[in-house]
Amino acid sequence: MPHPSEESTAPTSPRPVHFAEQALLGALVLEPALATQVDLEANHFDNRTHGILFAAMRTVPAPDPEQHRESADWLAAVYATARPQAPGLPHTYLHTLVQACPQRDHADAYAGIIRADHARRTVRIYAERLALIAIDTTLPHRVEATLAQADRIGGLLDQLSGRFASHPGSLPRTPLPPDPVPEAEEEAVDDEQLLLATATASPQAVQTMRSLTPGDFTVPLYGALWQCVTALAHRGATIDPVTVLWEAQQAGLLTGTATAQGLLDLLSDPHGEPGHWGARIMARSLLHRARTTATRILTVADDPATTPYQLITGSRRALADLNAVRARWQHATAPAHPPPATPARRAPPAVRASPAPARSRALQGSVSR
């Protein structure tokens, strides 16, 4: 038995796909005609050198089978083609590949393993990009860029679903991490305070902001206060700082840190328009959900026991949660539709009636705090 210190310094074994790539290339060395029949591309290989060799095997014309058994000319040509892009490739490696191939007739099975691993890596790359875009504050339209990347992931999953068959137990078994709590940054806290104050001062706007939910807030207390405001609006009750404060007491929100005077001061200091602050809160919630979605996809992709179809299913479920927030965001930020134009009266036969111009209502910008 090796000493524990020897185990810790032992080289890490390659992943199973490494041996599948060697086995496939070994089969192609034994039967070069298979190179053009295998449903693979060079970029599907995890090992860059293996991808270079595969491309070289497709580039060099397949030799006559009888001649190939007696001559190494084709192997030399493949090596010469691959060597400029893989300078460290030993000339004996093609022979090593032959020894790594258990059965040349199993080439399709080896190719299937390579395709599955490539699908996993590709989904992972797309999810990493989603996470990076969602936190990139330098992007001028970060929400739109985030949603565009989510669409790319959805398109990728649609492509992959046609290549990997479903099977019993298609749901991933990977335990998912709990959703992270959004950080209550100073800007987020200010936006939420301003929304509560402006919504209390302009209760008529609350009815048009049903897409915003308490879960979109970074401060749980403010989310609960928003629920108090919307509850009053739903009942058609009077809304002002005092009535919202009373509703907050009924909801058990008054504690040692959330005092009546403190909440009253917060609700009595409006600036701007509720719709503006609500849109900012929803955008922040959407970006947070995008990061959570990316984390879920990465967790499933990093589980080696996950099958390709389980990865597809798990990723789609994660995207569904993001799309739910997306639908609310789109509803909240959609421009108001202008009222339909009143039909013109029928004109006498000799006179043509001119259509009445439709009026569009411009969205009013908000006043910054």
Coordinates of N, CA and C in Angstrom, one line a residue, residues 249-354:
Q249 N -47.5 47.2 11.0 CA -47.6 46.7 12.4 C -48.5 45.5 12.4
Q250 N -49.5 45.5 11.6 CA -50.4 44.3 11.5 C -49.6 43.1 10.9
A251 N -48.6 43.3 10.1 CA -47.8 42.3 9.5 C -46.7 41.9 10.4
G252 N -46.5 42.5 11.6 CA -45.5 42.1 12.5 C -44.1 42.6 12.1
L253 N -44.0 43.7 11.4 CA -42.8 44.2 10.9 C -42.0 45.1 11.8
L254 N -42.7 45.7 12.8 CA -42.1 46.6 13.8 C -41.3 45.8 14.8
T255 N -40.0 46.1 14.8 CA -39.1 45.4 15.7 C -38.2 46.4 16.4
G256 N -37.2 45.9 17.0 CA -36.3 46.8 17.7 C -35.5 47.7 16.7
T257 N -35.2 47.1 15.5 CA -34.5 47.8 14.5 C -35.4 48.5 13.5
A258 N -36.6 48.1 13.3 CA -37.5 48.7 12.4 C -38.6 49.4 13.3
T259 N -38.3 50.6 13.6 CA -39.2 51.4 14.5 C -40.3 52.1 13.7
A260 N -41.4 52.5 14.4 CA -42.5 53.2 13.8 C -42.0 54.5 13.2
Q261 N -41.2 55.2 14.0 CA -40.7 56.5 13.5 C -39.8 56.4 12.3
G262 N -38.9 55.4 12.4 CA -38.0 55.1 11.3 C -38.7 54.8 10.0
L263 N -39.7 53.9 10.1 CA -40.5 53.6 8.9 C -41.3 54.8 8.4
L264 N -41.8 55.6 9.3 CA -42.6 56.7 8.9 C -41.7 57.7 8.2
D265 N -40.5 57.9 8.6 CA -39.5 58.8 8.0 C -39.2 58.3 6.6
L266 N -39.0 57.0 6.5 CA -38.7 56.4 5.2 C -39.8 56.6 4.2
L267 N -41.0 56.4 4.6 CA -42.2 56.5 3.7 C -42.6 57.9 3.3
S268 N -42.0 58.9 4.0 CA -42.4 60.3 3.9 C -41.3 61.1 3.1
D269 N -40.4 60.4 2.4 CA -39.4 61.1 1.7 C -39.3 60.7 0.2
P270 N -40.3 61.0 -0.6 CA -40.3 60.5 -2.0 C -39.5 61.4 -2.9
H271 N -38.9 60.8 -3.9 CA -38.2 61.4 -5.0 C -38.3 60.6 -6.3
G272 N -38.8 61.3 -7.4 CA -38.9 60.6 -8.6 C -40.2 59.8 -8.8
E273 N -40.2 58.8 -9.6 CA -41.4 58.1 -10.0 C -41.3 56.6 -9.6
P274 N -42.3 56.0 -9.1 CA -42.3 54.6 -8.7 C -41.8 53.7 -9.8
G275 N -42.3 53.9 -11.0 CA -41.9 53.0 -12.1 C -40.5 53.0 -12.4
H276 N -39.8 54.1 -12.2 CA -38.3 54.1 -12.4 C -37.6 53.3 -11.4
W277 N -37.9 53.5 -10.1 CA -37.2 52.7 -9.1 C -37.6 51.2 -9.2
G278 N -38.9 50.9 -9.5 CA -39.3 49.6 -9.7 C -38.5 48.8 -10.8
A279 N -38.3 49.5 -11.9 CA -37.6 48.9 -13.0 C -36.1 48.6 -12.6
R280 N -35.5 49.5 -11.8 CA -34.2 49.3 -11.4 C -34.1 48.1 -10.5
I281 N -35.1 48.0 -9.6 CA -35.1 46.8 -8.7 C -35.3 45.5 -9.4
M282 N -36.2 45.5 -10.4 CA -36.4 44.3 -11.2 C -35.2 43.9 -12.0
A283 N -34.5 44.9 -12.6 CA -33.3 44.6 -13.3 C -32.3 44.0 -12.4
R284 N -32.1 44.5 -11.2 CA -31.2 43.9 -10.3 C -31.6 42.5 -9.9
S285 N -32.9 42.2 -9.8 CA -33.4 40.9 -9.4 C -33.1 40.0 -10.6
L286 N -33.3 40.4 -11.8 CA -33.1 39.6 -13.0 C -31.6 39.2 -13.1
L287 N -30.7 40.1 -12.9 CA -29.3 39.8 -13.0 C -28.9 38.8 -11.9
H288 N -29.5 39.0 -10.7 CA -29.2 38.0 -9.6 C -29.7 36.6 -10.0
R289 N -30.9 36.6 -10.6 CA -31.4 35.2 -11.0 C -30.5 34.7 -12.1
A290 N -30.0 35.5 -13.0 CA -29.1 35.0 -14.0 C -27.8 34.4 -13.4
R291 N -27.3 35.0 -12.4 CA -26.1 34.4 -11.8 C -26.4 33.1 -11.1
T292 N -27.6 33.1 -10.4 CA -28.0 31.8 -9.8 C -28.3 30.7 -10.8
T293 N -28.8 31.1 -12.0 CA -29.0 30.1 -13.1 C -27.7 29.6 -13.6
A294 N -26.7 30.4 -13.8 CA -25.4 30.0 -14.2 C -24.8 29.0 -13.2
T295 N -24.9 29.4 -11.9 CA -24.4 28.5 -10.9 C -25.0 27.1 -10.9
R296 N -26.3 27.1 -11.1 CA -27.0 25.8 -11.1 C -26.5 24.9 -12.3
I297 N -26.4 25.6 -13.5 CA -26.0 24.8 -14.7 C -24.6 24.3 -14.5
L298 N -23.7 25.2 -13.9 CA -22.3 24.8 -13.7 C -22.2 23.6 -12.7
T299 N -23.1 23.6 -11.7 CA -23.1 22.5 -10.7 C -23.4 21.2 -11.3
V300 N -24.5 21.2 -12.2 CA -24.9 20.0 -12.9 C -23.8 19.6 -13.9
A301 N -23.2 20.5 -14.6 CA -22.2 20.2 -15.6 C -20.9 19.6 -15.0
D302 N -20.6 20.1 -13.8 CA -19.4 19.6 -13.1 C -19.5 18.3 -12.4
D303 N -20.7 17.7 -12.4 CA -21.0 16.4 -11.8 C -20.7 15.3 -12.9
P304 N -19.6 14.6 -12.7 CA -19.3 13.6 -13.8 C -20.3 12.5 -14.0
A305 N -21.2 12.3 -13.0 CA -22.2 11.3 -13.1 C -23.4 11.7 -13.9
T306 N -23.4 13.0 -14.3 CA -24.6 13.5 -15.1 C -24.5 13.1 -16.5
T307 N -25.5 12.6 -17.0 CA -25.6 12.2 -18.4 C -25.9 13.4 -19.3
P308 N -25.6 13.4 -20.6 CA -25.9 14.6 -21.4 C -27.3 15.0 -21.3
Y309 N -28.3 14.0 -21.4 CA -29.7 14.4 -21.3 C -30.1 15.0 -20.0
Q310 N -29.5 14.5 -18.9 CA -29.7 15.1 -17.6 C -29.2 16.5 -17.5
L311 N -28.0 16.7 -18.2 CA -27.5 18.1 -18.2 C -28.4 19.0 -19.0
I312 N -29.0 18.5 -20.1 CA -29.9 19.3 -20.9 C -31.2 19.6 -20.0
T313 N -31.7 18.6 -19.4 CA -32.9 18.8 -18.6 C -32.7 19.8 -17.4
G314 N -31.6 19.5 -16.7 CA -31.3 20.4 -15.6 C -31.1 21.8 -16.0
S315 N -30.4 22.0 -17.1 CA -30.1 23.4 -17.6 C -31.4 24.1 -18.0
R316 N -32.3 23.3 -18.6 CA -33.6 23.9 -19.0 C -34.4 24.4 -17.8
R317 N -34.4 23.6 -16.8 CA -35.1 23.9 -15.6 C -34.5 25.2 -14.9
A318 N -33.2 25.3 -14.9 CA -32.6 26.5 -14.4 C -33.0 27.7 -15.2
L319 N -33.0 27.6 -16.6 CA -33.4 28.7 -17.4 C -34.8 29.1 -17.3
A320 N -35.7 28.1 -16.9 CA -37.1 28.4 -16.7 C -37.3 29.3 -15.6
D321 N -36.5 29.2 -14.5 CA -36.6 30.2 -13.4 C -36.2 31.6 -13.8
L322 N -35.2 31.6 -14.7 CA -34.7 32.9 -15.2 C -35.8 33.5 -16.1
N323 N -36.4 32.7 -16.9 CA -37.4 33.2 -17.9 C -38.6 33.7 -17.1
A324 N -38.9 33.1 -16.0 CA -40.1 33.6 -15.2 C -39.8 35.1 -14.8
V325 N -38.6 35.3 -14.3 CA -38.3 36.7 -13.9 C -38.2 37.6 -15.2
R326 N -37.7 37.0 -16.3 CA -37.7 37.8 -17.5 C -39.1 38.2 -18.0
A327 N -40.0 37.3 -17.9 CA -41.4 37.7 -18.3 C -41.9 38.8 -17.5
R328 N -41.7 38.8 -16.2 CA -42.1 39.9 -15.3 C -41.4 41.2 -15.7
W329 N -40.1 41.1 -16.0 CA -39.3 42.3 -16.3 C -39.9 42.9 -17.6
Q330 N -40.2 42.1 -18.6 CA -40.7 42.6 -19.9 C -42.0 43.2 -19.7
H331 N -42.9 42.6 -18.9 CA -44.2 43.2 -18.6 C -44.1 44.5 -17.9
A332 N -43.1 44.6 -17.0 CA -43.0 45.9 -16.2 C -42.4 47.0 -17.0
T333 N -41.5 46.7 -18.0 CA -40.8 47.7 -18.8 C -41.4 47.9 -20.1
A334 N -42.4 47.2 -20.5 CA -43.0 47.4 -21.8 C -43.7 48.8 -21.9
P335 N -43.5 49.5 -23.0 CA -44.1 50.8 -23.1 C -45.6 50.7 -23.1
A336 N -46.3 51.7 -22.6 CA -47.7 51.7 -22.5 C -48.3 51.8 -23.9
H337 N -49.3 51.0 -24.2 CA -49.9 51.0 -25.5 C -50.8 52.2 -25.6
P338 N -50.7 52.9 -26.8 CA -51.6 54.1 -26.9 C -53.1 53.6 -27.1
P339 N -54.0 54.4 -26.6 CA -55.4 54.1 -26.8 C -55.8 54.0 -28.3
P340 N -56.7 53.1 -28.6 CA -57.1 53.0 -30.1 C -57.7 54.3 -30.6
A341 N -57.4 54.6 -31.8 CA -57.9 55.8 -32.4 C -59.4 55.7 -32.6
T342 N -60.1 56.8 -32.4 CA -61.6 56.8 -32.6 C -61.9 56.7 -34.1
P343 N -62.7 55.8 -34.5 CA -63.0 55.7 -36.0 C -63.6 57.0 -36.5
A344 N -63.1 57.4 -37.7 CA -63.6 58.6 -38.3 C -65.0 58.3 -38.8
R345 N -65.8 59.4 -38.8 CA -67.2 59.3 -39.3 C -67.1 59.0 -40.8
R346 N -68.1 58.3 -41.3 CA -68.2 58.1 -42.8 C -68.4 59.4 -43.5
A347 N -67.6 59.7 -44.5 CA -67.6 60.9 -45.2 C -68.5 60.8 -46.4
P348 N -69.1 61.9 -46.9 CA -69.9 61.8 -48.2 C -69.1 61.2 -49.3
P349 N -69.7 60.7 -50.3 CA -69.0 60.0 -51.4 C -68.0 60.9 -52.0
A350 N -68.2 62.2 -52.1 CA -67.2 63.0 -52.9 C -66.0 63.4 -52.0
V351 N -66.1 63.1 -50.7 CA -65.0 63.6 -49.8 C -64.4 62.3 -49.1
R352 N -63.1 62.3 -49.0 CA -62.4 61.2 -48.3 C -62.0 61.7 -47.0
A353 N -62.3 60.8 -46.0 CA -62.0 61.2 -44.6 C -60.5 60.9 -44.4
S354 N -59.8 61.8 -43.7 CA -58.4 61.5 -43.3 C -58.4 60.8 -42.0

